[in-house]
Amino acid sequence: MAESTSPPQAKRSDATRNAILAAARERFAADGYERATIRAIAKDAAIDPSMVMRYFGNKEGLFAAAVAVDLKLPDLGSLPRQEVGRVLVNHFLDMWEENEVLTALLRVGVTNQDGARRMQGIFREQLLPVARQVCPDPEQAPTRAALAATQLLGLALTRYVLRFPPAVALAREEAVAWLGPTVQRYFTAPSP
């Protein structure tokens, strides 16, 4: 039985692309979008800067590829309504703790328009549809999702980027206990 394998060049190409993306994620997270350079990213990946341009075209293309994020949000429609806030806060804590791309994107998003647009796209394409599953008034879903995002992003900013000692020291259960009811209220409470 013959084994089907990718040609060696395709494997090298994938390895090079993955090395560039890994270096870019680290550099964007450490330096932000403005200070990260193609030259520094190429050096981190141990390749020539022209290879970065070959694979991604420019810094914007590299950034877009490096910070592609799937939040893997749970299906809130199948949850008991009173569990939405707690489940989302837990989910986002998992995402922030396991995915350095989110930290890089948050850092860049607060200082750069391309990063902000990327964050807005994630909000529009991933969080907003989830909000529509549980909001009592579909017309309020964008506002309610934005309010929930203020809490989730605020926690991420203070805990994982700015590293405020009390936010970092907060036990996960406490974070969920404090933020879960607030996120819950934003998504499911009657309109004020």
mmCIF file of C-alpha atoms in Angstrom:
data_model
loop_
_atom_site.group_PDB
_atom_site.id
_atom_site.type_symbol
_atom_site.label_atom_id
_atom_site.label_comp_id
_atom_site.label_asym_id
_atom_site.label_seq_id
_atom_site.Cartn_x
_atom_site.Cartn_y
_atom_site.Cartn_z
ATOM 1 C CA MET A 1 0.000 0.000 0.000
ATOM 2 C CA ALA A 2 1.522 3.307 -1.098
ATOM 3 C CA GLU A 3 1.629 6.128 1.385
ATOM 4 C CA SER A 4 0.404 9.495 0.195
ATOM 5 C CA THR A 5 2.651 12.245 1.422
ATOM 6 C CA SER A 6 3.128 15.856 0.582
ATOM 7 C CA PRO A 7 6.127 16.701 -1.527
ATOM 8 C CA PRO A 8 9.148 17.769 0.562
ATOM 9 C CA GLN A 9 8.873 21.344 -0.744
ATOM 10 C CA ALA A 10 5.252 21.596 0.466
ATOM 11 C CA LYS A 11 6.321 20.427 3.929
ATOM 12 C CA ARG A 12 9.151 22.977 3.987
ATOM 13 C CA SER A 13 6.736 25.647 2.803
ATOM 14 C CA ASP A 14 4.274 24.828 5.599
ATOM 15 C CA ALA A 15 7.092 24.785 8.145
ATOM 16 C CA THR A 16 8.349 28.173 6.955
ATOM 17 C CA ARG A 17 4.866 29.673 7.001
ATOM 18 C CA ASN A 18 4.220 28.306 10.511
ATOM 19 C CA ALA A 19 7.588 29.616 11.750
ATOM 20 C CA ILE A 20 6.783 33.078 10.387
ATOM 21 C CA LEU A 21 3.327 33.077 11.992
ATOM 22 C CA ALA A 22 4.687 31.935 15.359
ATOM 23 C CA ALA A 23 7.386 34.618 15.285
ATOM 24 C CA ALA A 24 4.854 37.250 14.205
ATOM 25 C CA ARG A 25 2.442 36.383 17.029
ATOM 26 C CA GLU A 26 5.203 36.684 19.600
ATOM 27 C CA ARG A 27 6.565 39.906 18.112
ATOM 28 C CA PHE A 28 3.131 41.552 17.793
ATOM 29 C CA ALA A 29 2.317 40.535 21.375
ATOM 30 C CA ALA A 30 5.633 41.857 22.711
ATOM 31 C CA ASP A 31 6.071 44.997 20.595
ATOM 32 C CA GLY A 32 2.613 45.875 19.319
ATOM 33 C CA TYR A 33 1.782 46.437 15.680
ATOM 34 C CA GLU A 34 3.648 49.711 15.153
ATOM 35 C CA ARG A 35 6.985 48.589 16.588
ATOM 36 C CA ALA A 36 6.974 45.052 15.193
ATOM 37 C CA THR A 37 8.932 44.942 11.938
ATOM 38 C CA ILE A 38 9.115 42.456 9.095
ATOM 39 C CA ARG A 39 12.896 42.358 9.585
ATOM 40 C CA ALA A 40 12.586 41.492 13.316
ATOM 41 C CA ILE A 41 9.923 38.857 12.637
ATOM 42 C CA ALA A 42 12.079 37.293 9.907
ATOM 43 C CA LYS A 43 15.083 37.249 12.250
ATOM 44 C CA ASP A 44 12.966 35.551 14.955
ATOM 45 C CA ALA A 45 11.862 32.946 12.392
ATOM 46 C CA ALA A 46 15.456 32.515 11.145
ATOM 47 C CA ILE A 47 14.560 33.362 7.551
ATOM 48 C CA ASP A 48 15.177 36.152 5.076
ATOM 49 C CA PRO A 49 12.704 39.079 5.257
ATOM 50 C CA SER A 50 11.834 38.542 1.583
ATOM 51 C CA MET A 51 10.256 35.218 2.557
ATOM 52 C CA VAL A 52 7.827 37.007 4.870
ATOM 53 C CA MET A 53 6.816 39.237 1.974
ATOM 54 C CA ARG A 54 6.533 36.218 -0.339
ATOM 55 C CA TYR A 55 4.091 34.441 1.984
ATOM 56 C CA PHE A 56 2.074 37.381 3.311
ATOM 57 C CA GLY A 57 2.597 40.336 0.947
ATOM 58 C CA ASN A 58 3.068 43.015 3.592
ATOM 59 C CA LYS A 59 2.874 43.694 7.306
ATOM 60 C CA GLU A 60 -0.917 44.062 7.208
ATOM 61 C CA GLY A 61 -1.309 40.686 5.505
ATOM 62 C CA LEU A 62 1.016 39.080 8.018
ATOM 63 C CA PHE A 63 -0.862 40.646 10.909
ATOM 64 C CA ALA A 64 -4.213 39.438 9.554
ATOM 65 C CA ALA A 65 -2.893 35.878 9.202
ATOM 66 C CA ALA A 66 -1.110 35.908 12.558
ATOM 67 C CA VAL A 67 -4.151 37.033 14.496
ATOM 68 C CA ALA A 68 -6.797 34.886 12.857
ATOM 69 C CA VAL A 69 -8.946 33.967 15.843
ATOM 70 C CA ASP A 70 -11.753 31.486 16.263
ATOM 71 C CA LEU A 71 -13.299 32.109 19.674
ATOM 72 C CA LYS A 72 -15.005 28.699 19.554
ATOM 73 C CA LEU A 73 -17.951 30.171 21.401
ATOM 74 C CA PRO A 74 -20.382 27.698 22.928
ATOM 75 C CA ASP A 75 -23.913 27.346 21.607
ATOM 76 C CA LEU A 76 -25.732 29.504 24.140
ATOM 77 C CA GLY A 77 -29.134 28.596 22.733
ATOM 78 C CA SER A 78 -28.831 25.122 24.219
ATOM 79 C CA LEU A 79 -27.956 26.388 27.722
ATOM 80 C CA PRO A 80 -30.357 27.187 30.521
ATOM 81 C CA ARG A 81 -30.813 30.956 30.223
ATOM 82 C CA GLN A 82 -29.471 31.639 33.735
ATOM 83 C CA GLU A 83 -26.114 29.964 32.878
ATOM 84 C CA VAL A 84 -25.127 32.221 29.948
ATOM 85 C CA GLY A 85 -22.963 34.716 31.883
ATOM 86 C CA ARG A 86 -21.066 32.122 33.890
ATOM 87 C CA VAL A 87 -20.411 29.938 30.829
ATOM 88 C CA LEU A 88 -19.164 32.874 28.754
ATOM 89 C CA VAL A 89 -16.822 34.202 31.435
ATOM 90 C CA ASN A 90 -15.395 30.694 31.945
ATOM 91 C CA HIS A 91 -15.017 30.253 28.198
ATOM 92 C CA PHE A 92 -13.233 33.567 27.756
ATOM 93 C CA LEU A 93 -10.888 32.857 30.664
ATOM 94 C CA ASP A 94 -9.987 29.570 28.951
ATOM 95 C CA MET A 95 -9.400 31.387 25.661
ATOM 96 C CA TRP A 96 -7.231 34.122 27.175
ATOM 97 C CA GLU A 97 -5.157 31.638 29.143
ATOM 98 C CA GLU A 98 -4.579 29.270 26.219
ATOM 99 C CA ASN A 99 -4.319 31.593 23.224
ATOM 100 C CA GLU A 100 -1.492 34.130 23.024
ATOM 101 C CA VAL A 101 -2.957 35.410 19.753
ATOM 102 C CA LEU A 102 -5.798 37.034 21.687
ATOM 103 C CA THR A 103 -3.351 38.878 23.924
ATOM 104 C CA ALA A 104 -1.418 40.092 20.884
ATOM 105 C CA LEU A 105 -4.618 41.197 19.207
ATOM 106 C CA LEU A 106 -5.814 43.063 22.288
ATOM 107 C CA ARG A 107 -2.497 44.904 22.640
ATOM 108 C CA VAL A 108 -2.484 45.873 18.999
ATOM 109 C CA GLY A 109 -6.203 46.653 18.942
ATOM 110 C CA VAL A 110 -5.901 49.402 21.528
ATOM 111 C CA THR A 111 -3.075 51.175 19.700
ATOM 112 C CA ASN A 112 -3.598 50.531 15.998
ATOM 113 C CA GLN A 113 -6.533 50.981 13.635
ATOM 114 C CA ASP A 114 -5.884 47.685 11.787
ATOM 115 C CA GLY A 115 -5.902 45.853 15.104
ATOM 116 C CA ALA A 116 -9.066 47.640 16.176
ATOM 117 C CA ARG A 117 -10.767 46.673 12.910
ATOM 118 C CA ARG A 118 -9.704 43.075 13.457
ATOM 119 C CA MET A 119 -11.231 43.106 16.949
ATOM 120 C CA GLN A 120 -14.403 44.686 15.577
ATOM 121 C CA GLY A 121 -14.621 41.942 12.946
ATOM 122 C CA ILE A 122 -14.324 39.219 15.576
ATOM 123 C CA PHE A 123 -17.032 40.945 17.608
ATOM 124 C CA ARG A 124 -19.338 41.276 14.578
ATOM 125 C CA GLU A 125 -18.744 37.791 13.154
ATOM 126 C CA GLN A 126 -18.476 35.707 16.332
ATOM 127 C CA LEU A 127 -19.850 37.373 19.468
ATOM 128 C CA LEU A 128 -22.843 39.143 17.945
ATOM 129 C CA PRO A 129 -24.431 35.956 16.507
ATOM 130 C CA VAL A 130 -24.098 34.307 19.916
ATOM 131 C CA ALA A 131 -25.775 37.287 21.571
ATOM 132 C CA ARG A 132 -28.681 36.997 19.156
ATOM 133 C CA GLN A 133 -29.322 33.474 20.482
ATOM 134 C CA VAL A 134 -30.114 34.676 24.005
ATOM 135 C CA CYS A 135 -31.115 38.356 23.916
ATOM 136 C CA PRO A 136 -34.809 38.901 24.651
ATOM 137 C CA ASP A 137 -35.022 41.619 21.976
ATOM 138 C CA PRO A 138 -33.043 40.861 18.774
ATOM 139 C CA GLU A 139 -32.769 44.581 18.003
ATOM 140 C CA GLN A 140 -30.818 45.045 21.240
ATOM 141 C CA ALA A 141 -28.355 42.224 20.526
ATOM 142 C CA PRO A 142 -25.571 44.540 19.216
ATOM 143 C CA THR A 143 -25.768 46.827 22.253
ATOM 144 C CA ARG A 144 -25.978 43.948 24.699
ATOM 145 C CA ALA A 145 -23.054 42.133 23.050
ATOM 146 C CA ALA A 146 -20.995 45.340 23.172
ATOM 147 C CA LEU A 147 -21.746 45.771 26.881
ATOM 148 C CA ALA A 148 -20.723 42.165 27.572
ATOM 149 C CA ALA A 149 -17.533 42.783 25.573
ATOM 150 C CA THR A 150 -16.681 45.719 27.864
ATOM 151 C CA GLN A 151 -16.515 43.300 30.777
ATOM 152 C CA LEU A 152 -14.738 40.466 28.986
ATOM 153 C CA LEU A 153 -12.162 42.717 27.320
ATOM 154 C CA GLY A 154 -11.740 44.767 30.477
ATOM 155 C CA LEU A 155 -10.873 41.634 32.402
ATOM 156 C CA ALA A 156 -8.443 40.533 29.696
ATOM 157 C CA LEU A 157 -6.783 43.944 29.527
ATOM 158 C CA THR A 158 -6.291 44.251 33.277
ATOM 159 C CA ARG A 159 -5.393 40.597 33.887
ATOM 160 C CA TYR A 160 -3.318 39.579 30.843
ATOM 161 C CA VAL A 161 -1.973 42.794 29.297
ATOM 162 C CA LEU A 162 -1.630 45.486 31.981
ATOM 163 C CA ARG A 163 -1.321 42.787 34.661
ATOM 164 C CA PHE A 164 -2.921 44.739 37.512
ATOM 165 C CA PRO A 165 -1.879 42.703 40.583
ATOM 166 C CA PRO A 166 -5.421 42.362 42.034
ATOM 167 C CA ALA A 167 -6.779 41.236 38.634
ATOM 168 C CA VAL A 168 -3.940 38.740 38.200
ATOM 169 C CA ALA A 169 -4.350 37.444 41.759
ATOM 170 C CA LEU A 170 -8.103 36.988 41.400
ATOM 171 C CA ALA A 171 -8.896 33.281 41.513
ATOM 172 C CA ARG A 172 -10.757 32.006 38.477
ATOM 173 C CA GLU A 173 -13.825 31.107 40.553
ATOM 174 C CA GLU A 174 -13.898 34.651 41.937
ATOM 175 C CA ALA A 175 -13.601 36.180 38.472
ATOM 176 C CA VAL A 176 -16.522 34.056 37.294
ATOM 177 C CA ALA A 177 -18.536 34.888 40.435
ATOM 178 C CA TRP A 178 -17.982 38.643 39.971
ATOM 179 C CA LEU A 179 -18.319 38.907 36.194
ATOM 180 C CA GLY A 180 -20.757 36.105 35.380
ATOM 181 C CA PRO A 181 -23.826 37.905 36.785
ATOM 182 C CA THR A 182 -22.861 41.151 35.026
ATOM 183 C CA VAL A 183 -22.418 39.467 31.649
ATOM 184 C CA GLN A 184 -25.639 37.551 32.316
ATOM 185 C CA ARG A 185 -27.520 40.786 32.970
ATOM 186 C CA TYR A 186 -26.214 42.393 29.793
ATOM 187 C CA PHE A 187 -27.420 39.495 27.683
ATOM 188 C CA THR A 188 -30.716 38.502 29.284
ATOM 189 C CA ALA A 189 -32.091 41.129 31.698
ATOM 190 C CA PRO A 190 -35.111 43.216 30.713
ATOM 191 C CA SER A 191 -34.203 46.448 28.985
ATOM 192 C CA PRO A 192 -33.697 49.354 31.414
#
